[in-house]
Short mmCIF file of C-alpha atoms in Angstrom, two decimals:
data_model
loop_
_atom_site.label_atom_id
_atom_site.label_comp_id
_atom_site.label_asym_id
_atom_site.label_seq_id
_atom_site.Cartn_x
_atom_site.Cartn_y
_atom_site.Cartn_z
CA UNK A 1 -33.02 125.67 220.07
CA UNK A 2 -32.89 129.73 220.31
CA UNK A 3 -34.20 131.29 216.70
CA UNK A 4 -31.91 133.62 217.75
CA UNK A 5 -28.77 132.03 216.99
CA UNK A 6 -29.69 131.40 213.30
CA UNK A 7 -29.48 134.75 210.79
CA UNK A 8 -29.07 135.26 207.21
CA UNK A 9 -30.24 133.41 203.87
CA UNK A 10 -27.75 131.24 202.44
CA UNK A 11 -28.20 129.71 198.95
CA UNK A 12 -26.22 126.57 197.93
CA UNK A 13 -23.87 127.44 194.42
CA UNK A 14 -24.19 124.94 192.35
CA UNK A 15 -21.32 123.99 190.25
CA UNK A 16 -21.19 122.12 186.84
CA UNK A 17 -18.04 121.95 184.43
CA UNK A 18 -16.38 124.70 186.15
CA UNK A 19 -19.68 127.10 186.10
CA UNK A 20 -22.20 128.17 188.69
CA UNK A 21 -25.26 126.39 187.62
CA UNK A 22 -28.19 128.94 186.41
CA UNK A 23 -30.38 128.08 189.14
CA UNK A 24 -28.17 129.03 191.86
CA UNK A 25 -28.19 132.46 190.17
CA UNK A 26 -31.58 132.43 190.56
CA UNK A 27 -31.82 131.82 194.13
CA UNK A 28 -29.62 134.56 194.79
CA UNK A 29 -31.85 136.64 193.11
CA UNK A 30 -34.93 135.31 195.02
CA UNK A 31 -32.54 134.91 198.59
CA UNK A 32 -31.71 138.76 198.05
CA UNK A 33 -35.38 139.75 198.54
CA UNK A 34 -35.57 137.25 201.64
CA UNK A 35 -33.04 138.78 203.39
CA UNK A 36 -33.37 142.28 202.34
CA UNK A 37 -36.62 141.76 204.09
CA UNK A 38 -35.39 140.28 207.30
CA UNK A 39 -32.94 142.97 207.22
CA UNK A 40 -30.08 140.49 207.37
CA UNK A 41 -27.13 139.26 205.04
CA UNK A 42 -27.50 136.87 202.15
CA UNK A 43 -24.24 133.86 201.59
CA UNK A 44 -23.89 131.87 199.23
CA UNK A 45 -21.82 128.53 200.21
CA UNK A 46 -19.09 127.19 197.44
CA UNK A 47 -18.10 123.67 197.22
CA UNK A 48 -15.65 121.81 195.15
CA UNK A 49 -12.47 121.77 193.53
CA UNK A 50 -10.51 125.11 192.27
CA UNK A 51 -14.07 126.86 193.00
CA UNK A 52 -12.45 129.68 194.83
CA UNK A 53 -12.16 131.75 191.64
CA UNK A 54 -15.98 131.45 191.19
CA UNK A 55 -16.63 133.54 194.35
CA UNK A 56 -16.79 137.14 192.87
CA UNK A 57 -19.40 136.12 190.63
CA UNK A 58 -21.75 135.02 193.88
CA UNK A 59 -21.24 138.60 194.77
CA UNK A 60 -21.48 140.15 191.75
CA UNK A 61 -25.40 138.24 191.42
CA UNK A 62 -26.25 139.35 194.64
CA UNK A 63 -24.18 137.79 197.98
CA UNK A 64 -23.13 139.79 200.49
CA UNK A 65 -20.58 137.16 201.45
CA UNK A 66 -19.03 133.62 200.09
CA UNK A 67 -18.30 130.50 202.15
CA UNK A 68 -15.86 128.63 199.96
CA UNK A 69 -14.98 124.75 200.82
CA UNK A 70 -11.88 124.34 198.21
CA UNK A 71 -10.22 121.39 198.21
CA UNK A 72 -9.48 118.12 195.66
CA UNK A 73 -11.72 116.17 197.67
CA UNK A 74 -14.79 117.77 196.62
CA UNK A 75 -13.72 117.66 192.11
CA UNK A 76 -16.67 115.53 192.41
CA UNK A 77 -20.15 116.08 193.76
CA UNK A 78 -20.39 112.73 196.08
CA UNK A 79 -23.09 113.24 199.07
CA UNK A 80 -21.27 112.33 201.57
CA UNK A 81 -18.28 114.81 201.10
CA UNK A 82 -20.64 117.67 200.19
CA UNK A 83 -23.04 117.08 202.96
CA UNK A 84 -19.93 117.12 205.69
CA UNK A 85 -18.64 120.65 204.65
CA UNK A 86 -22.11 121.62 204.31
CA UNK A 87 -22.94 120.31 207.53
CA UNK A 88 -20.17 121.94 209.39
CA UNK A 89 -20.84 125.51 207.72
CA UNK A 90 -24.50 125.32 208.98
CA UNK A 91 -23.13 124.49 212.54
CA UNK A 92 -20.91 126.89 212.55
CA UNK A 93 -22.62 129.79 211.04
CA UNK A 94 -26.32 129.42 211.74
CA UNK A 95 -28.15 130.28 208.61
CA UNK A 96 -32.40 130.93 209.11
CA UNK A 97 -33.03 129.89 205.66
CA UNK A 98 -31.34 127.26 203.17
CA UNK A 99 -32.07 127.09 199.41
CA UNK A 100 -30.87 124.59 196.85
CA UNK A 101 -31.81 124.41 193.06
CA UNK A 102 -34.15 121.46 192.55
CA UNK A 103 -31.70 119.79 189.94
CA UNK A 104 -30.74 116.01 190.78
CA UNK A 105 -27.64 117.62 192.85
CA UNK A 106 -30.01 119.93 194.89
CA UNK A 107 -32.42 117.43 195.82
CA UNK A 108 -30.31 114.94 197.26
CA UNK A 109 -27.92 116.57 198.84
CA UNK A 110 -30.74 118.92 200.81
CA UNK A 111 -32.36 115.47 202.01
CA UNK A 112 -29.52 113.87 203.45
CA UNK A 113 -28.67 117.69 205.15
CA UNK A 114 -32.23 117.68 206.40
CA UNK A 115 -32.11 114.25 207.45
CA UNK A 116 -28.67 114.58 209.54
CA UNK A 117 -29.49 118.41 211.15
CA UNK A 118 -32.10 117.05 211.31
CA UNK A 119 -35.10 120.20 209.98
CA UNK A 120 -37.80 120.67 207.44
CA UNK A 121 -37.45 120.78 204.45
CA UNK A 122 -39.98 121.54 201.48
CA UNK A 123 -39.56 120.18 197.88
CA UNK A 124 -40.16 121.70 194.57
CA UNK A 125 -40.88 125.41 195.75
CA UNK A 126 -42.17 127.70 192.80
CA UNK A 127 -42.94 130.82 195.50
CA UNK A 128 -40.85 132.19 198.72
CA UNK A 129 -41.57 134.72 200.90
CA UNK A 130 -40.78 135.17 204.44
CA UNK A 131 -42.89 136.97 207.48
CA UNK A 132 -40.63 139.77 207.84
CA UNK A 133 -41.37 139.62 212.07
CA UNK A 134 -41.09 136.15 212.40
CA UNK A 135 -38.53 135.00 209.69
CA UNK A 136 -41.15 131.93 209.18
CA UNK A 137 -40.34 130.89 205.26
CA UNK A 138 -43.20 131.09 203.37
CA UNK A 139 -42.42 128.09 200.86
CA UNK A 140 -45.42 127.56 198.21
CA UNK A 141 -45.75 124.62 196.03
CA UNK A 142 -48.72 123.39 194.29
CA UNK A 143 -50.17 119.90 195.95
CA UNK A 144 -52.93 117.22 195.41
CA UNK A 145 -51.89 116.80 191.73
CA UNK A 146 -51.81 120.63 191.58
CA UNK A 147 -54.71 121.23 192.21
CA UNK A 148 -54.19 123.33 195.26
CA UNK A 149 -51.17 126.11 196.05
CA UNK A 150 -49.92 124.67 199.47
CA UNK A 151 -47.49 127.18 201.58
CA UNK A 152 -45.40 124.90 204.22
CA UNK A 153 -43.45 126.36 207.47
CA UNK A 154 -41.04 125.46 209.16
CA UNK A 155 -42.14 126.24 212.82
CA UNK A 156 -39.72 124.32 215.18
CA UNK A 157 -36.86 123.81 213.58
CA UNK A 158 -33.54 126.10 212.01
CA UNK A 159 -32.52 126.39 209.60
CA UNK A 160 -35.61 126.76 207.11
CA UNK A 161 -34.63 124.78 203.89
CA UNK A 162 -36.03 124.19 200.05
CA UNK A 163 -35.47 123.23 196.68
CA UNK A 164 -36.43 125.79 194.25
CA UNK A 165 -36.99 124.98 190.68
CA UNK A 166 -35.00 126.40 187.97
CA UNK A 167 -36.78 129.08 185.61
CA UNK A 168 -39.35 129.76 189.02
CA UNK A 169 -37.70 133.24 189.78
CA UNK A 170 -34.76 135.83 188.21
CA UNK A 171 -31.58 136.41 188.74
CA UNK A 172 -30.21 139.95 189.75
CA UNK A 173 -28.41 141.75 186.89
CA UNK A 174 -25.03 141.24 187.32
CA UNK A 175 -23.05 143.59 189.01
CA UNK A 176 -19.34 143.05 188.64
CA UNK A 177 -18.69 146.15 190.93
CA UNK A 178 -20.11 144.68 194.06
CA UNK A 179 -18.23 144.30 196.96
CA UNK A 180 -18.47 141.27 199.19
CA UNK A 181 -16.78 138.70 201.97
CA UNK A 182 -14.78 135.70 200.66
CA UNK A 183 -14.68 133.18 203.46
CA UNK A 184 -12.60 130.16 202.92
CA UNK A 185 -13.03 127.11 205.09
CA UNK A 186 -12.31 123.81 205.87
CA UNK A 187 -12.44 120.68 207.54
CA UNK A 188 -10.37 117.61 207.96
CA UNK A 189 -11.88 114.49 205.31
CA UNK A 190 -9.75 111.33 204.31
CA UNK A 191 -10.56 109.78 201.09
CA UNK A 192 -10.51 106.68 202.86
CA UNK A 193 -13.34 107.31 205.25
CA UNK A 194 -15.81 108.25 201.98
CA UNK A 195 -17.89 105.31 201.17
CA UNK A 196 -18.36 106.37 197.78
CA UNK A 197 -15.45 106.43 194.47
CA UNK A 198 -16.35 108.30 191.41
CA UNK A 199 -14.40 105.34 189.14
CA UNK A 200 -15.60 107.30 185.50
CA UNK A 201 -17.78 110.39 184.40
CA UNK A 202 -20.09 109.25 181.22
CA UNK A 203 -21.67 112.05 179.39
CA UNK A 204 -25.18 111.54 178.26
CA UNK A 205 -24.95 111.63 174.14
CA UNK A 206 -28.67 111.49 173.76
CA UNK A 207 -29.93 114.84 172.27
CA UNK A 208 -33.39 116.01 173.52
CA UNK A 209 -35.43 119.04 173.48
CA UNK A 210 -34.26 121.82 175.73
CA UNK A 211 -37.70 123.34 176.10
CA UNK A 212 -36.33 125.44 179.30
CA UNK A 213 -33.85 127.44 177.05
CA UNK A 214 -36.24 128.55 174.16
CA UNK A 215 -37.54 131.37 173.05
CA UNK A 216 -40.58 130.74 171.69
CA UNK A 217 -42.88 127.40 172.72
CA UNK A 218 -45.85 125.96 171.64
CA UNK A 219 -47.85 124.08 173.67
CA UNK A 220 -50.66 121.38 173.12
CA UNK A 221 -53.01 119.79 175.45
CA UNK A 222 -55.56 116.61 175.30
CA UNK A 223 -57.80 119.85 173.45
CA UNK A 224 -55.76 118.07 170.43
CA UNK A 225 -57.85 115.43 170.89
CA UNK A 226 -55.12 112.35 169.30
CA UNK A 227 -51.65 112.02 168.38
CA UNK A 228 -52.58 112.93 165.02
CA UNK A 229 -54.14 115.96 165.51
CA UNK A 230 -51.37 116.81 168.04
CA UNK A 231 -49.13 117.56 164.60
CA UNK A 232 -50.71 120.89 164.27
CA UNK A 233 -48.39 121.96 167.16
CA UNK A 234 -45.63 120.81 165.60
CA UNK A 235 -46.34 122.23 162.68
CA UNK A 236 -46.58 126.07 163.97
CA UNK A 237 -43.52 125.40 166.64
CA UNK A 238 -41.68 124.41 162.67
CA UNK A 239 -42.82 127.39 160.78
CA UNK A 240 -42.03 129.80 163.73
CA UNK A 241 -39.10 128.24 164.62
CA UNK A 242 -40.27 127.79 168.40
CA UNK A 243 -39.95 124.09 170.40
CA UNK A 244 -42.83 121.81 171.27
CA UNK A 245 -44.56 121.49 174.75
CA UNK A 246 -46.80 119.94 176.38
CA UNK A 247 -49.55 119.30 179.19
CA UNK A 248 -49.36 115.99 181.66
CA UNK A 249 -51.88 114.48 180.08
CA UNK A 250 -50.64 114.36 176.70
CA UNK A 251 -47.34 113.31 178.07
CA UNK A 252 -49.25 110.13 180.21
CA UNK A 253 -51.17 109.85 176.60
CA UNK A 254 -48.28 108.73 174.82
CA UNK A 255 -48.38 111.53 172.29
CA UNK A 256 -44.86 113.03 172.97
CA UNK A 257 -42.07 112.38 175.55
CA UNK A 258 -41.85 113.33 179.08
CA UNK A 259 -38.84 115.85 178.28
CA UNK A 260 -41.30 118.17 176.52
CA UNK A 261 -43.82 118.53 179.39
CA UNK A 262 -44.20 121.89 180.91
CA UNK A 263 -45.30 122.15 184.28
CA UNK A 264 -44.88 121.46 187.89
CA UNK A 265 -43.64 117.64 186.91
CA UNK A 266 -42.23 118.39 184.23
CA UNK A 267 -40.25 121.53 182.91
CA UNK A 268 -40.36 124.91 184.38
CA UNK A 269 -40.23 127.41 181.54
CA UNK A 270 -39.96 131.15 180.76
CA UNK A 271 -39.71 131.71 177.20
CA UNK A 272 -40.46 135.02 175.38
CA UNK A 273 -43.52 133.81 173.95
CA UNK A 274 -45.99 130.82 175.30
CA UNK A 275 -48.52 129.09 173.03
CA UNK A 276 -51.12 127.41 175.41
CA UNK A 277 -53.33 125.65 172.23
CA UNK A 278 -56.06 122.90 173.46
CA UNK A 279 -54.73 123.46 177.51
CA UNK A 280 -57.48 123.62 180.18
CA UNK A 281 -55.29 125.60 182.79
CA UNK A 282 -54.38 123.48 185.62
CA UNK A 283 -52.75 124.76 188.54
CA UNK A 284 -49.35 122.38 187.37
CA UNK A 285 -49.15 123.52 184.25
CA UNK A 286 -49.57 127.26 184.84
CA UNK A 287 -46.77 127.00 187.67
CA UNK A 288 -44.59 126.09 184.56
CA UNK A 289 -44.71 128.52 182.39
CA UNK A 290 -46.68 131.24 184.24
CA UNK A 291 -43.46 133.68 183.96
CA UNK A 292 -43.65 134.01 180.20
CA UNK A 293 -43.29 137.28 178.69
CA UNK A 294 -46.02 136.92 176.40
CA UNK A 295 -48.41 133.82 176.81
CA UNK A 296 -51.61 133.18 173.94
CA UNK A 297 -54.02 130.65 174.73
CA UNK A 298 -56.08 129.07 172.39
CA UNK A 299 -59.40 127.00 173.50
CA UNK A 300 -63.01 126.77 172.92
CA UNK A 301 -64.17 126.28 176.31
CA UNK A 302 -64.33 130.15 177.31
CA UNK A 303 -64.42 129.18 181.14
CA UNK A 304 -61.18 127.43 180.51
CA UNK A 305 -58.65 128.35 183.39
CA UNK A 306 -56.08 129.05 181.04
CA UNK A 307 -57.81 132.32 180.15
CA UNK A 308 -57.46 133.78 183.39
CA UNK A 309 -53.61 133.37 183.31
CA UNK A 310 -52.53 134.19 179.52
CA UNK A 311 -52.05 137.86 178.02
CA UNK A 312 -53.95 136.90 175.17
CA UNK A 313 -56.74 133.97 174.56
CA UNK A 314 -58.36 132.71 171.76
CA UNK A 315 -61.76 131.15 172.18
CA UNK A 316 -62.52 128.97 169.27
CA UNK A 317 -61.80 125.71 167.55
CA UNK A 318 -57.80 124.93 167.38
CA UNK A 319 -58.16 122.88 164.32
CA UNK A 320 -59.83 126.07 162.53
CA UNK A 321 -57.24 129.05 164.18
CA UNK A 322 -53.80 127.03 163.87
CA UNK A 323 -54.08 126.23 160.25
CA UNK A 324 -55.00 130.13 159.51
CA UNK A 325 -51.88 131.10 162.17
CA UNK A 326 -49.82 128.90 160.33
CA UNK A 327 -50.75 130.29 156.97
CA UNK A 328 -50.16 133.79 158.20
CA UNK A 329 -46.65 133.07 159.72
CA UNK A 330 -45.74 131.28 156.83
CA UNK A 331 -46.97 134.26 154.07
CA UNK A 332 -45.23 136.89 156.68
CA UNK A 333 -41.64 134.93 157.11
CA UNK A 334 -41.56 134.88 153.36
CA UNK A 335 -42.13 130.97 153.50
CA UNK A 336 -44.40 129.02 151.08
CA UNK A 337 -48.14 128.26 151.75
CA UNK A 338 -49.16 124.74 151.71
CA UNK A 339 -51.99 123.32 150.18
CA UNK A 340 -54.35 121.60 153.25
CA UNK A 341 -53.33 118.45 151.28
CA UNK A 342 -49.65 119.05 151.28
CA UNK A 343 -49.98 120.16 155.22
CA UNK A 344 -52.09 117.22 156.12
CA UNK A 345 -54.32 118.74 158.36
CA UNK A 346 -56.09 116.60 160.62
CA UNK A 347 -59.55 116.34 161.51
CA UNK A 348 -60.90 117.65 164.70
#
């Protein structure tokens, strides 16, 4: 294999109900700075059905040019379809780098490429860079439970793939008055060779908590010490009209559901303001939400990690600061104060 043959950064467009998924955005953003570096064009590669007319907006986010697989075959994301055009692009086009948005799409369809090129591929990025001599990606995740930042390369093998999760970099502005490359291809697939039918599409009617699109979150930790003091955080996201998160281990605790965990298994977040109340710090969790704009942190351990990666920290009791926070947001939002009794607050 000559390293030669393989230039560019390509980033995989996701699509979902006729939109280019946020996180592919994102990578564009993120691919833009790879191959600015390596002094070499960034693609992004379209797939599905009537996508064409989404090209211009790769461009305007940051592509210099737009492979486009458009056909009825590919309405529906189905592996096998998606990995064959994606397949043949890489073959014929050579990219040095890969990236996919770590959503349920992402993931799979990046393991069965890697599997069939085959190359590397590393999982769950939150950091890329790439040696700008080399082209080696320099894909970061956090390992061992998160306790330790691990960068992986891809040494013997092209291209250079990961999934990158959503919220872990920014897209570009856009720019509607860039100019780019549309390329349309194609290759020959027969429904009746695909393995797979997509017989119904059932939309999930179960509401949950979209902690990744808020504005303001507040966070608790096992620093709560039960499920009952774990209210105060509810009580302040309520009065300040934020949404609750968490830290793994009051997730595995019990206290609240898995969908409000913030960190590296759980949600990646960026909201404008980040409550870290009763959180140690832990290499997962701050690869969450370490791209807030404005993160407090509340604890009364004052070695506690957390300090060392919020704007502003707190080092006292929670039970004693969030009931006086809560008072204070409540008097200046023009909201009434409760009584202790009428806000039940729990006991440390």
């Amino acid at each position: 294999m000559s390293f030669d043959d393989y230039q560019g950064t390509w980033v995989f467009m996701e699509v979902k109900d006729g939109a280019i998924a946020s996180v592919s955005l994102e990578l564009l953003g993120a691919g833009r700075q790879l191959a600015d570096k390596r002094k070499s064009q960034l693609a992004g590669i379209l797939i599905g059905d009537g996508v064409t007319a989404l090209a211009q907006e790769v461009i305007a986010y940051g592509a210099d040019l737009v492979y486009v697989y458009d056909a009825p075959i590919y309405e529906h994301y189905r592996t096998e379809t998606f990995m064959k055009a994606l397949l043949a692009c890489v073959e014929k086009h050579k990219p040095e780098i890969l990236l996919y948005g770590a959503t349920s799409t992402g993931k799979d369809l990046a393991s069965a490429v890697a599997t069939d090129l085959p190359t590397g591929l590393t999982a769950d990025t939150t950091q890329l860079d790439v040696e700008e001599d080399t082209g080696l990606l320099l894909a970061s995740r956090p390992a061992f439970g998160g306790n330790i930042m691990a960068t992986i390369l891809c040494k013997k093998y092209r291209p250079q793939m990961a999934t990158v999760r959503p919220k872990v970099v920014r897209a570009l502005p856009r720019d509607k008055e860039r100019i780019g490359i549309i390329i349309e291809e194609a290759i020959e697939i027969h429904e009746d060779d695909i393995r797979t039918k997509v017989l119904e599409i059932v939309r999930n009617t179960v509401q949950t908590v979209r902690i990744s699109e808020a504005d303001i979150i507040v966070s608790g930790g096992k620093g709560m010490g039960s499920p009952v003091g774990f209210q105060l955080i509810h009580e302040l996201a309520d009065v300040i009209g934020g949404a609750v998160g968490a830290s793994r281990d009051v997730v595995e605790a019990g206290w609240i559901g898995h969908h409000h965990q913030v960190g590296q298994t759980g949600v990646t977040v960026t909201p404008k303001v980040y409550f870290a109340i009763g959180i140690s710090g832990a290499i997962q969790h701050i690869v969450g939400m370490q791209n807030s704009g404005l993160i407090i942190a509340i604890n009364k351990d004052p070695n506690a990690l957390i300090f060392g990666s919020c704007h502003y920290g707190i080092v006292g009791d929670a039970f004693e600061i969030v009931p006086l926070l809560i008072e204070q947001f409540r008097r200046a939002l023009g909201k009434p104060v409760l009584t202790a009794h009428e806000r039940r607050v729990p006991d440390a």
